Tab-separated table of C-alpha atoms (C1' of nucleotides) in Angstrom:
chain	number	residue	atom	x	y	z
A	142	UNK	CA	22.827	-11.281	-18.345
A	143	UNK	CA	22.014	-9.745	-21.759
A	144	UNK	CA	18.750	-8.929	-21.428
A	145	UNK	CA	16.654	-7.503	-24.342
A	146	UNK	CA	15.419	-3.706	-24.213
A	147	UNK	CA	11.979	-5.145	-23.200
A	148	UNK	CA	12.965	-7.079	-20.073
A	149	UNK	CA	15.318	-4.118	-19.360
A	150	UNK	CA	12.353	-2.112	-18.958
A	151	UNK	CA	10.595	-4.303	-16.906
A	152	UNK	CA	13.487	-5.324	-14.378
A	153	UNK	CA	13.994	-1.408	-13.554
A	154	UNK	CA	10.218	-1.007	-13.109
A	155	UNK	CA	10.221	-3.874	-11.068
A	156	UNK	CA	12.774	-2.506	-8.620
A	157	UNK	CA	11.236	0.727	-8.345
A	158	UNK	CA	7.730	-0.203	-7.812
A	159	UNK	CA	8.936	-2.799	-4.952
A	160	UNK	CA	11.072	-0.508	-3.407
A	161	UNK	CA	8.878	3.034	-3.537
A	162	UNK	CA	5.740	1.371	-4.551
A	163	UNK	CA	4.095	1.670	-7.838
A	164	UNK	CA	1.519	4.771	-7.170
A	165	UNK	CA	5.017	6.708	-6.473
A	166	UNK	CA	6.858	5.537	-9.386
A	167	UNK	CA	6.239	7.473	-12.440
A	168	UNK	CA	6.878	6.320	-15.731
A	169	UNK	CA	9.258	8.923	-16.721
A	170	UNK	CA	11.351	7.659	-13.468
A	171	UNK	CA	11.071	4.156	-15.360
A	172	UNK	CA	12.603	5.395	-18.182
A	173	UNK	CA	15.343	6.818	-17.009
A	174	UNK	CA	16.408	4.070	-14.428
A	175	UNK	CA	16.097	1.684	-17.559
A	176	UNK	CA	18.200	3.636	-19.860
A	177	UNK	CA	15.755	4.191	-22.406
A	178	UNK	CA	12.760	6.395	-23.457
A	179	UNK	CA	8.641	6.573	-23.081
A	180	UNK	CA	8.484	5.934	-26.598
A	181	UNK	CA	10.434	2.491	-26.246
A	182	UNK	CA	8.196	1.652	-23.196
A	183	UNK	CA	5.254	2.243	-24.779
A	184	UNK	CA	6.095	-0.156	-27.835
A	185	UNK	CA	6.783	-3.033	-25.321
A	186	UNK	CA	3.648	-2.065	-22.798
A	187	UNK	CA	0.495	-0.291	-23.361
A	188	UNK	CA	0.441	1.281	-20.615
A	189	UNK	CA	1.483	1.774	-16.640
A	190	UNK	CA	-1.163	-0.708	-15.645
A	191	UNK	CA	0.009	-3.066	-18.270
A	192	UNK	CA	3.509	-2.754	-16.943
A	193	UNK	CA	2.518	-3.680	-13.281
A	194	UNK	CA	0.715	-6.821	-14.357
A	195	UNK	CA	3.599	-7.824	-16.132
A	196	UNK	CA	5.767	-7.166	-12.940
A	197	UNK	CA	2.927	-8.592	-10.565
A	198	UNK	CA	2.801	-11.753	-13.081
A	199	UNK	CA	6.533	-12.036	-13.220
A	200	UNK	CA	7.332	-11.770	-9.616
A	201	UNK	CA	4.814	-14.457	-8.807
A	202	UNK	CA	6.349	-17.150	-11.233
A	203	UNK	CA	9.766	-15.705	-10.153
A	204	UNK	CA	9.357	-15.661	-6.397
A	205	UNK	CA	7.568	-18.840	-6.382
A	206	UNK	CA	10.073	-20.904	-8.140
A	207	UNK	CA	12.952	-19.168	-6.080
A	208	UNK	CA	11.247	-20.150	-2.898
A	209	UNK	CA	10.151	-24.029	-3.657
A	210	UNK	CA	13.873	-24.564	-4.853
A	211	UNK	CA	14.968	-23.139	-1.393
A	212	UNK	CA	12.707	-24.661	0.969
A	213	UNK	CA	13.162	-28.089	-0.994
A	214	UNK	CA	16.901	-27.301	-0.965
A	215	UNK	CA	16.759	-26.959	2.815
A	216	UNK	CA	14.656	-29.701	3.948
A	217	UNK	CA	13.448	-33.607	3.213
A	218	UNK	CA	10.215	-34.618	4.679
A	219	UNK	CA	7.088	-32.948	3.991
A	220	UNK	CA	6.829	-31.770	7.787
A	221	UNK	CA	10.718	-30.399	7.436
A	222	UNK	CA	9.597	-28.433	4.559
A	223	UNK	CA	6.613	-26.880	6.706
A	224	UNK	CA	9.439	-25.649	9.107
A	225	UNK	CA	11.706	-24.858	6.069
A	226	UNK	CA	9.145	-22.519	5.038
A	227	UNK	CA	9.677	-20.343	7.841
A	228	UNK	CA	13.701	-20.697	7.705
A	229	UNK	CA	13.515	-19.145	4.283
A	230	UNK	CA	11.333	-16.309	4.811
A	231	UNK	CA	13.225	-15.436	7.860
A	232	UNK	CA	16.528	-15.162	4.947
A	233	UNK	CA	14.338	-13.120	2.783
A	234	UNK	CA	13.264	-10.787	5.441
A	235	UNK	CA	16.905	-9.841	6.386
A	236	UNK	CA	18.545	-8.663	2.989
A	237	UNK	CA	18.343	-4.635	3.615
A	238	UNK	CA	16.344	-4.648	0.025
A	239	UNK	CA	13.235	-6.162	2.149
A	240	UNK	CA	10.158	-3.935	1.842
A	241	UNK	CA	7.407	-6.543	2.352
A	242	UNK	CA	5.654	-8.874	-0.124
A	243	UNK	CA	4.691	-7.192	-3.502
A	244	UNK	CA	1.435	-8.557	-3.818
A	245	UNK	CA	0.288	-7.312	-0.351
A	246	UNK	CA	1.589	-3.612	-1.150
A	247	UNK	CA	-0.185	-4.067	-4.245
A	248	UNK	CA	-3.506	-4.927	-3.154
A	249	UNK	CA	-3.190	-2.335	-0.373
A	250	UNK	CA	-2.779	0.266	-3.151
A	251	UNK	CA	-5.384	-0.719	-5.089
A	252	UNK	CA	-7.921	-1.971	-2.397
A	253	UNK	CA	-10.585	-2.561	-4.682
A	254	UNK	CA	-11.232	-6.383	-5.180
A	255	UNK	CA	-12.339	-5.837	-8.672
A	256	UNK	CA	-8.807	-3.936	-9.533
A	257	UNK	CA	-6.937	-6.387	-11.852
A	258	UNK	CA	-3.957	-5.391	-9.892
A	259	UNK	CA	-5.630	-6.546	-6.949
A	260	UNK	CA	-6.629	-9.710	-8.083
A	261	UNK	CA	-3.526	-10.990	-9.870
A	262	UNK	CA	-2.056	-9.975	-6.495
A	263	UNK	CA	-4.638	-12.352	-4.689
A	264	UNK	CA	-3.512	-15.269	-7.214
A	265	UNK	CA	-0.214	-15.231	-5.592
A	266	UNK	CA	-1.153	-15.985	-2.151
A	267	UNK	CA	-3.633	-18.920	-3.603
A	268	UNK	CA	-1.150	-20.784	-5.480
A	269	UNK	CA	1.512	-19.838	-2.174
A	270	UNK	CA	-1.300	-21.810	0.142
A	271	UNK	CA	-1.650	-24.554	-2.389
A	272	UNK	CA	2.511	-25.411	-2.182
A	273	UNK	CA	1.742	-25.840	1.891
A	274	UNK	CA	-1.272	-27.429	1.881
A	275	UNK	CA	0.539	-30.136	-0.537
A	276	UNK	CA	3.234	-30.557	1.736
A	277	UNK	CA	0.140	-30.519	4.768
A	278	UNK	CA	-1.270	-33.523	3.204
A	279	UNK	CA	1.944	-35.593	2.256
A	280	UNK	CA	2.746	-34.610	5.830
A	281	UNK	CA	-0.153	-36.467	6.801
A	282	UNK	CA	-1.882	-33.502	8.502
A	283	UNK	CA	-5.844	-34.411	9.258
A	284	UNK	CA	-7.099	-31.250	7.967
A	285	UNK	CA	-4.353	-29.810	5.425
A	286	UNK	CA	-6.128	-27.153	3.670
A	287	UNK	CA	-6.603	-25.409	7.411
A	288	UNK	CA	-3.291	-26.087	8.482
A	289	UNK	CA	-2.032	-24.658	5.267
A	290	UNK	CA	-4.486	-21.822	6.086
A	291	UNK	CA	-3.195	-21.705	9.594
A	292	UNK	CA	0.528	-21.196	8.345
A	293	UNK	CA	0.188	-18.799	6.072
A	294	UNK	CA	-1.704	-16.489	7.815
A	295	UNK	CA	1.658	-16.831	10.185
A	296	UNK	CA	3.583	-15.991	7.111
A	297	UNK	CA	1.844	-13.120	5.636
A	298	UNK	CA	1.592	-11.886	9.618
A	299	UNK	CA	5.260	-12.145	10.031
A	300	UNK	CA	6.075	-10.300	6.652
A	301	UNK	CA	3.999	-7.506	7.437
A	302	UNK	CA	5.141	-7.302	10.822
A	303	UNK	CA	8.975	-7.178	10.118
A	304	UNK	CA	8.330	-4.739	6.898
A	305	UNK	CA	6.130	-2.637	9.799
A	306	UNK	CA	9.567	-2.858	12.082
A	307	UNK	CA	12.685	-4.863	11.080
A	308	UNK	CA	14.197	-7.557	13.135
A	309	UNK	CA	11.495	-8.007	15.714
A	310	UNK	CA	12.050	-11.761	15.643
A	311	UNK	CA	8.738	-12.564	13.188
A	312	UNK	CA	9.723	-15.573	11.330
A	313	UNK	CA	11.429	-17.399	14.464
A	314	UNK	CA	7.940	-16.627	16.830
A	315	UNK	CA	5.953	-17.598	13.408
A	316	UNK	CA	8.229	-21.002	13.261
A	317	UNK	CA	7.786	-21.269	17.269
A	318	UNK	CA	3.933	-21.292	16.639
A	319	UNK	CA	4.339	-23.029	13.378
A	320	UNK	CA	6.143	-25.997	15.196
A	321	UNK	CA	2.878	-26.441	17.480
A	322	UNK	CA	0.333	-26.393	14.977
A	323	UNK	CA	2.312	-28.861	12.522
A	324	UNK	CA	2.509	-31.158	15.199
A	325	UNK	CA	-0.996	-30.817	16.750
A	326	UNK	CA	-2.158	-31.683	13.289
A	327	UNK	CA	-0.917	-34.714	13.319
A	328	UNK	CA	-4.023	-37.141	14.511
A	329	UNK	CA	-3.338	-37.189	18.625
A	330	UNK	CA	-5.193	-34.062	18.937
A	331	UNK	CA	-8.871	-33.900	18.015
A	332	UNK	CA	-9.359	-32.111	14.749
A	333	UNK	CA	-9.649	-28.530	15.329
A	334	UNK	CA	-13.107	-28.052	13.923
A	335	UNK	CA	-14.543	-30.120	17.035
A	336	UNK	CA	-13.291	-26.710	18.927
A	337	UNK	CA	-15.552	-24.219	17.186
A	338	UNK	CA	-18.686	-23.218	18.476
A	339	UNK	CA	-20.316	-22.739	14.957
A	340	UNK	CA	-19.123	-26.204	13.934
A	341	UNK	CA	-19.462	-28.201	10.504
A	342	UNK	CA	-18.631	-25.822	8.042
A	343	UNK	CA	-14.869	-27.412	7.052
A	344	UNK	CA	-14.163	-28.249	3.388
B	114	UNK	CA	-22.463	14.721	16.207
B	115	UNK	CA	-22.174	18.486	15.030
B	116	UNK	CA	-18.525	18.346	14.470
B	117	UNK	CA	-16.319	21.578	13.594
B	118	UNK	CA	-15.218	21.983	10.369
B	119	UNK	CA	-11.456	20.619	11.718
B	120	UNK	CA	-13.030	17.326	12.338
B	121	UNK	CA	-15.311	17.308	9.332
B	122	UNK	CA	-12.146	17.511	6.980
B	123	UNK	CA	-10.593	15.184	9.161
B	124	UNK	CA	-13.221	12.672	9.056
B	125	UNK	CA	-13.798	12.882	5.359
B	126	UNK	CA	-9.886	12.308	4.684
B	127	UNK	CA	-10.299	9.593	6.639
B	128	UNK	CA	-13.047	7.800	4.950
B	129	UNK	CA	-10.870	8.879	1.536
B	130	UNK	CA	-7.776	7.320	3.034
B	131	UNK	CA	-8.733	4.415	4.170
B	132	UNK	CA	-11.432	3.481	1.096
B	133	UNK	CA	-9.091	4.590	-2.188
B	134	UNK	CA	-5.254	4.562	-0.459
B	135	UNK	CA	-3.605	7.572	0.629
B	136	UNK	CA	-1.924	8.529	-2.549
B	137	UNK	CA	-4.529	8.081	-4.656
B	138	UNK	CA	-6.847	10.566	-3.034
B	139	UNK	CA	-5.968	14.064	-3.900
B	140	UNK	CA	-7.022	17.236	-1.651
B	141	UNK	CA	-9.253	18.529	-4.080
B	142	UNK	CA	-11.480	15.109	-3.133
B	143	UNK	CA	-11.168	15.717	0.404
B	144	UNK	CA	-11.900	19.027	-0.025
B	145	UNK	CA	-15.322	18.542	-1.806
B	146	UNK	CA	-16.141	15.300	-0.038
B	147	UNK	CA	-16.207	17.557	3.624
B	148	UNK	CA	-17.714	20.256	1.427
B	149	UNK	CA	-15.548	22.978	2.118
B	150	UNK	CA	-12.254	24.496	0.106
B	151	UNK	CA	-8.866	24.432	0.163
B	152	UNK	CA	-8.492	27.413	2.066
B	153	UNK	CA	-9.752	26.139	4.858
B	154	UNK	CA	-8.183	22.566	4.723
B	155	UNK	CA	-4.962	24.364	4.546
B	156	UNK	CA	-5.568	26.464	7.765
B	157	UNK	CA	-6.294	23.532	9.901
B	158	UNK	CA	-3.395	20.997	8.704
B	159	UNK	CA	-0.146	22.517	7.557
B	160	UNK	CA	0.409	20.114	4.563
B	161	UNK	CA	-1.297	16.832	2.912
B	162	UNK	CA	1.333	14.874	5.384
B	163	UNK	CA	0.101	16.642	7.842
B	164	UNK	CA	-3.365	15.536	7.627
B	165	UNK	CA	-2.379	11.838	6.844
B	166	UNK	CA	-0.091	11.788	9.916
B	167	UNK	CA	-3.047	13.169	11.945
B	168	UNK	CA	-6.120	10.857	10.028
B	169	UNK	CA	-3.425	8.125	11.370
B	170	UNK	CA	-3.461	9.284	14.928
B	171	UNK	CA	-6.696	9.875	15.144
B	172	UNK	CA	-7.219	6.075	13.993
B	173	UNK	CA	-4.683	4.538	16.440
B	174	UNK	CA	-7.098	6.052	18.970
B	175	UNK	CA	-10.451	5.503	18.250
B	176	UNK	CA	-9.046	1.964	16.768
B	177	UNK	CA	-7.833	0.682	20.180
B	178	UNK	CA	-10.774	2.258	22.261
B	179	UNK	CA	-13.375	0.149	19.819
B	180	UNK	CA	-11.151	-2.740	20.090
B	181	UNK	CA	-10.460	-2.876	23.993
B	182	UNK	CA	-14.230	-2.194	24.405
B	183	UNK	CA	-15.022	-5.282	22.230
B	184	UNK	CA	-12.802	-7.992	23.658
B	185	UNK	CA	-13.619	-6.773	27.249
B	186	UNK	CA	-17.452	-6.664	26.051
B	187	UNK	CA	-17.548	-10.309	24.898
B	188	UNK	CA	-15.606	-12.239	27.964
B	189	UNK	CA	-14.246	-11.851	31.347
B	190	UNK	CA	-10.949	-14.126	32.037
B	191	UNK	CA	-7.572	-13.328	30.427
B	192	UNK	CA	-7.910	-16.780	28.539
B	193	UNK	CA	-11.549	-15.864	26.903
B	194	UNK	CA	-10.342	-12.092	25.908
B	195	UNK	CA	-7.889	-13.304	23.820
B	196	UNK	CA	-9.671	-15.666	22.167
B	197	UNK	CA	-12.517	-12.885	21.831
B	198	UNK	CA	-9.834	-10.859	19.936
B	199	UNK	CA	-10.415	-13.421	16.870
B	200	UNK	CA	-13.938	-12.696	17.315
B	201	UNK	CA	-13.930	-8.965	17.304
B	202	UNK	CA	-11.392	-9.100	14.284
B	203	UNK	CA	-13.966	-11.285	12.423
B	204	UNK	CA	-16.745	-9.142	12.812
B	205	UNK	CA	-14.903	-6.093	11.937
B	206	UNK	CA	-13.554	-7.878	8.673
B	207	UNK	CA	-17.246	-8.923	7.758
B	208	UNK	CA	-18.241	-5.076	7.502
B	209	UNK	CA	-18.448	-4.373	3.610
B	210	UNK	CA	-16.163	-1.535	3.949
B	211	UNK	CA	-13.426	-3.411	4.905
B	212	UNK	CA	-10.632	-2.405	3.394
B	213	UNK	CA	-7.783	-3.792	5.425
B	214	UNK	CA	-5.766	-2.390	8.088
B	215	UNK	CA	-5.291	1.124	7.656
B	216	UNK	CA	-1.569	1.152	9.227
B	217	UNK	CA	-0.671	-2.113	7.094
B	218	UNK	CA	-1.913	0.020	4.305
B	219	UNK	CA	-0.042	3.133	5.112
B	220	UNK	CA	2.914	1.401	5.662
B	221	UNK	CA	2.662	-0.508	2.278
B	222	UNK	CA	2.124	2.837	0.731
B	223	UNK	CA	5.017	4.355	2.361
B	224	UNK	CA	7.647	1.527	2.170
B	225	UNK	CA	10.855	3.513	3.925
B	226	UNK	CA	11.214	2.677	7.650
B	227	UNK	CA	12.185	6.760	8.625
B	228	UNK	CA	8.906	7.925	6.862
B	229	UNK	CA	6.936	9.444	9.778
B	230	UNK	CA	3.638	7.573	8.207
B	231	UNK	CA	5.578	4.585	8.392
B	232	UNK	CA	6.760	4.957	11.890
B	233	UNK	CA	2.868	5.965	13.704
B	234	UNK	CA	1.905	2.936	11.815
B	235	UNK	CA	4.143	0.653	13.081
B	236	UNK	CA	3.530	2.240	16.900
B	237	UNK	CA	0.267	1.013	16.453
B	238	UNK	CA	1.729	-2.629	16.266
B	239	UNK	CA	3.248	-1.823	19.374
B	240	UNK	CA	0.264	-0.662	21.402
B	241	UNK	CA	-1.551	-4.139	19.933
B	242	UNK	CA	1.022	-6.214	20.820
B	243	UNK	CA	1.011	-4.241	24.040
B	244	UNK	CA	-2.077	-5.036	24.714
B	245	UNK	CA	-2.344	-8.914	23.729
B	246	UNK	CA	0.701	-9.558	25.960
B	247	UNK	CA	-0.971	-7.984	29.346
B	248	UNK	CA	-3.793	-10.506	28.763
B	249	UNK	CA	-0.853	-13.421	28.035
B	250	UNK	CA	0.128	-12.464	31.279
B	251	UNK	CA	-2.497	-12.400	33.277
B	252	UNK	CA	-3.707	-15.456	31.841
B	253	UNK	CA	-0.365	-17.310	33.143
B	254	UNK	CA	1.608	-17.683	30.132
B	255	UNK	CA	4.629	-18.724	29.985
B	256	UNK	CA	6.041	-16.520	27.970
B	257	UNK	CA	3.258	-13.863	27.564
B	258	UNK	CA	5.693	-11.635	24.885
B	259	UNK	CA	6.275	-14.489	22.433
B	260	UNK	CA	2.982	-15.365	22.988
B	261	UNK	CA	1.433	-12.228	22.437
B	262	UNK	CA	3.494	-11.816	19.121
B	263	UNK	CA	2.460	-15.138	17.843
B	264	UNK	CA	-1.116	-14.395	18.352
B	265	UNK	CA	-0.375	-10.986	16.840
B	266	UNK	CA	1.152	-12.666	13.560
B	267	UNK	CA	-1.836	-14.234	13.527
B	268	UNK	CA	-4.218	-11.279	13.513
B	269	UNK	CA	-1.987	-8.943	11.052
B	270	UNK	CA	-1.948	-12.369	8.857
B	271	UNK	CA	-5.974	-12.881	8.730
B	272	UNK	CA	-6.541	-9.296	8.281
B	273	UNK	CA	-4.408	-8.963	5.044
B	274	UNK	CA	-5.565	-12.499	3.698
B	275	UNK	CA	-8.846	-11.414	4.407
B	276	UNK	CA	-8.056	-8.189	2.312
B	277	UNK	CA	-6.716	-10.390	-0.481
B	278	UNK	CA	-9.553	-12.440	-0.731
B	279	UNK	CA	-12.824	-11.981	1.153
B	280	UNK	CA	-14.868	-14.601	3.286
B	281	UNK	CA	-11.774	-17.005	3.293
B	282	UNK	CA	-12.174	-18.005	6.660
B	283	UNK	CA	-9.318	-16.433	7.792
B	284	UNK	CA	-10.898	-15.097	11.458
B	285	UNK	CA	-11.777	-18.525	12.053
B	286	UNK	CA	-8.391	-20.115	11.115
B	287	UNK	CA	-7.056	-17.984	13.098
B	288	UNK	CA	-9.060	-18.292	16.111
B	289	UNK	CA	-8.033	-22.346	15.962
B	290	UNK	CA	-4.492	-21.841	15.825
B	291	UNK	CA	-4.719	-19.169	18.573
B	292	UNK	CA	-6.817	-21.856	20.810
B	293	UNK	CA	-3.788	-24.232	20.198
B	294	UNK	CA	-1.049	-21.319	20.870
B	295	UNK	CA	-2.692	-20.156	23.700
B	296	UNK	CA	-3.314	-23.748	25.594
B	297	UNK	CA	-0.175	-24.626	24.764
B	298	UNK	CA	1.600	-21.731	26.404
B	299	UNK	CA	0.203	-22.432	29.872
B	300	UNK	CA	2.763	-24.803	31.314
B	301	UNK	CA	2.617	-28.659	30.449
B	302	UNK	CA	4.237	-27.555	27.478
B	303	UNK	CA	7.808	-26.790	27.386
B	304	UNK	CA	9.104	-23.346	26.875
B	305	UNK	CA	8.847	-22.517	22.938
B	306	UNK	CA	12.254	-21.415	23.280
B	307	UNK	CA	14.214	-25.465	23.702
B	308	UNK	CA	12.503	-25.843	20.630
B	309	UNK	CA	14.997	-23.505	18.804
B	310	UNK	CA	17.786	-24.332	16.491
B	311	UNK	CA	19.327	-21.378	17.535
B	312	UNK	CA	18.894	-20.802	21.351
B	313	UNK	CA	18.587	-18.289	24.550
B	314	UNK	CA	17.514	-15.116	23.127
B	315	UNK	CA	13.961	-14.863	24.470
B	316	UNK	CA	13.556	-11.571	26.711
C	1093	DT	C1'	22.020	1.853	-52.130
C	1094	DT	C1'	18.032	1.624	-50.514
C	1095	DG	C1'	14.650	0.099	-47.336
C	1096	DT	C1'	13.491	-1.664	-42.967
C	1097	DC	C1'	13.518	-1.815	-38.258
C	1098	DA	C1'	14.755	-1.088	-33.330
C	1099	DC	C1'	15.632	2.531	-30.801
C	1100	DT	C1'	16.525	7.500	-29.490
C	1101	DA	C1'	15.529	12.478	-28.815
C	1102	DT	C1'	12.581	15.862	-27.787
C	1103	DA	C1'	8.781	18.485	-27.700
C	1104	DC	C1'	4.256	18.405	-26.613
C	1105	DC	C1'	-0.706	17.155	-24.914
C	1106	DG	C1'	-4.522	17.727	-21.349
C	1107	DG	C1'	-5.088	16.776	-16.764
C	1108	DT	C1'	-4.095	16.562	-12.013
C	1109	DC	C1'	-0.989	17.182	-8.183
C	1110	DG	C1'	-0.075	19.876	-3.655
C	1111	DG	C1'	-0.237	24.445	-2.344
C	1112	DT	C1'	-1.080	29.708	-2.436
C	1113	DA	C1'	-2.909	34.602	-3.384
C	1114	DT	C1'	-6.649	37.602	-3.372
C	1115	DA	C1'	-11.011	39.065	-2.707
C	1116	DC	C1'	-15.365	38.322	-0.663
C	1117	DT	C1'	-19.339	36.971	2.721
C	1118	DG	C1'	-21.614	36.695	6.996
C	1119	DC	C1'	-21.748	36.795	11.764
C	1120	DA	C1'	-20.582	37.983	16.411
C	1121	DA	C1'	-18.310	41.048	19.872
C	1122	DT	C1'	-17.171	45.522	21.250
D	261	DA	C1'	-21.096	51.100	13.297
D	262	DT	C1'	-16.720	48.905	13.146
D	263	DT	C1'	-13.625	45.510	13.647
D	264	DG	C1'	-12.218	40.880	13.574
D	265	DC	C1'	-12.538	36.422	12.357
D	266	DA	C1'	-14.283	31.882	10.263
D	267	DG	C1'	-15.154	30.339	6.190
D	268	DT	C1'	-16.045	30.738	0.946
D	269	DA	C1'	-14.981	31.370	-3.985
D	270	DT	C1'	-11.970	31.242	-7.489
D	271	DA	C1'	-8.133	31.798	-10.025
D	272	DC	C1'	-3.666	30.698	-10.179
D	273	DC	C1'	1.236	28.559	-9.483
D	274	DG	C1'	5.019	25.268	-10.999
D	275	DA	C1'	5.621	20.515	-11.153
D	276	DC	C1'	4.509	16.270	-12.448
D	277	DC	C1'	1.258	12.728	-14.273
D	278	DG	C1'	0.418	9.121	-18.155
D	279	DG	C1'	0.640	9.174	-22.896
D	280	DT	C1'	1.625	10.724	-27.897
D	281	DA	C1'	3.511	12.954	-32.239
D	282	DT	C1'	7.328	13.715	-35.113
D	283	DA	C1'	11.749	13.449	-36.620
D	284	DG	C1'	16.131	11.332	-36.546
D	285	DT	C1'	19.690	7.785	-35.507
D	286	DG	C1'	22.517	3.660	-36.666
D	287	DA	C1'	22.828	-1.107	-38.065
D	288	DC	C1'	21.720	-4.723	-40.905
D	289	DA	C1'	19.678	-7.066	-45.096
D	290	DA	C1'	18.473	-7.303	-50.100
DNA sequence: TTGTCACTATACCGGTCGGTATACTGCAAT
DNA sequence: ATTGCAGTATACCGACCGGTATAGTGACAA
């Protein structure tokens, strides 16, 4: 509730640049959806680009908090939480406001690595794969930096697929595979590195 | 070689497209990149749309023809193509103009499902997937869709991690879990499906 | 009552956007 | 020789872009 001229701004920008994307969304459409004028914007950011770090930057601590309370919320045991993961992105993906993960949008708008936009987007997915490969290890996976690897590349792959064509089933196939690799991690199966032809390069 | 000026434009939108984002390459760029003026852009391809919708076309072709020539170039069974898949994806990701995948990209850019660059992006999926599940089945799998979908969550998820971050390892991850996935989609495994919480809505 | 401060209102800036109008050049076919 | 056509050159259109300048509002504090 009550929020301050300055986070005003910020939630409406957020909204718009999620839902339209943020090359689309002009300032002057910021303004307006925020009740207010350029001149107040510009006291509170210094610019557009300063704007969509300060969305990028808030959706991350936002979005990451959100999703640790529900996966912890929905599960016990490190491997539950693996599978949790998938339960909850599955949720996310069906609210009708779904249009994909911000910081992929983002760094396919600004494709260029050195773009701070891009990078602060590329933050995101490191501290993302650092939650699962914590869980990996307490799980007692024998290699939980790949396995961590392994599921998120199904997560990003099933968020891009359902914003690319909604309700295709992503999350439950990425939870199908999911299930296999979490438990083929487990120390029965030989570690997956002794499959590779160019072997020896894990850590 | 010795294209027509059509193709030349077309080619240098392309390039435009794909290296800087749709939206943030104006005509005027395309227009001096091909060497040629507006005039002429304008009497080959009705409107900037126009050209993106064909630039997209154009690269769902030639896309799949490189593709399908490099999986069938680099193995022989069903089992081995799909596994080469990972290959062919790594190589293509190592090229320092990788920039992503253009439809993941255009569909980022263009976040509403009815937007006809939204749409021939998202057929492209389809083809993919199309294609991936015809090897499933003629490898034997057991359920060659859900199969091909995983392995397809898989891809989409390397390509944008890969995008994110470069040299991450994502092609190789990828290729690991796909090993497991595939081998376990043969038949000493039970049917993905019993695994569900919720149940019976495969086909 | 006066000053300060957050905020508004509005007009404006140069630049770029997608797209068009008009006139011109050069070449090839009849 | 004339016509037609592909392509060029350039100036222009209204709209919008991100960003700023200037003046004015109302509330609150000393």
């Amino acid at each position: 509730m009550s929020l301050n001229l300055q986070e005003k701004i910020l939630q409406a920008a957020s909204e718009l640049f999620y839902s339209q994307g943020i090359r689309a969304t002009g300032v002057d459409a910021i303004v307006k959806a925020a009740n207010t004028t350029k001149m107040s914007l510009y006291k509170y950011f210094s610019s557009k680009d300063d704007l969509v770090i300060a969305f990028l930057r808030k959706r991350d601590e936002d979005f990451r908090v959100w999703f640790v309370d529900q996966v912890n919320g929905k599960a016990d045991t490190p491997k539950a939480k693996l599978l949790a993961i998938f339960d909850v992105i599955g949720e996310w993906m069906a609210v009708p406001e779904f249009r994909g993960c911000a910081f992929i949008n983002a760094a396919a708008e600004f494709p260029l690595e050195g773009n701070p936009v891009h990078q602060v987007s590329a933050e995101f997915y490191d501290h993302f794969r650092s939650f699962i490969a914590d869980l990996a290890e307490q799980y007692g996976s024998k290699s939980p930096k790949n396995l961590a690897l392994q599921l998120s590349l199904l997560v990003e792959g099933a968020i891009v697929s359902e914003q690319m064509k909604r309700h295709s089933g992503s999350a439950e196939q990425a939870k199908q595979a999911a299930i296999i690799l979490i438990e083929g991690s487990l120390g029965d199966i030989p570690d997956t590195t002794l499959l590779t032809d160019n072997s020896g390069e894990e850590q």
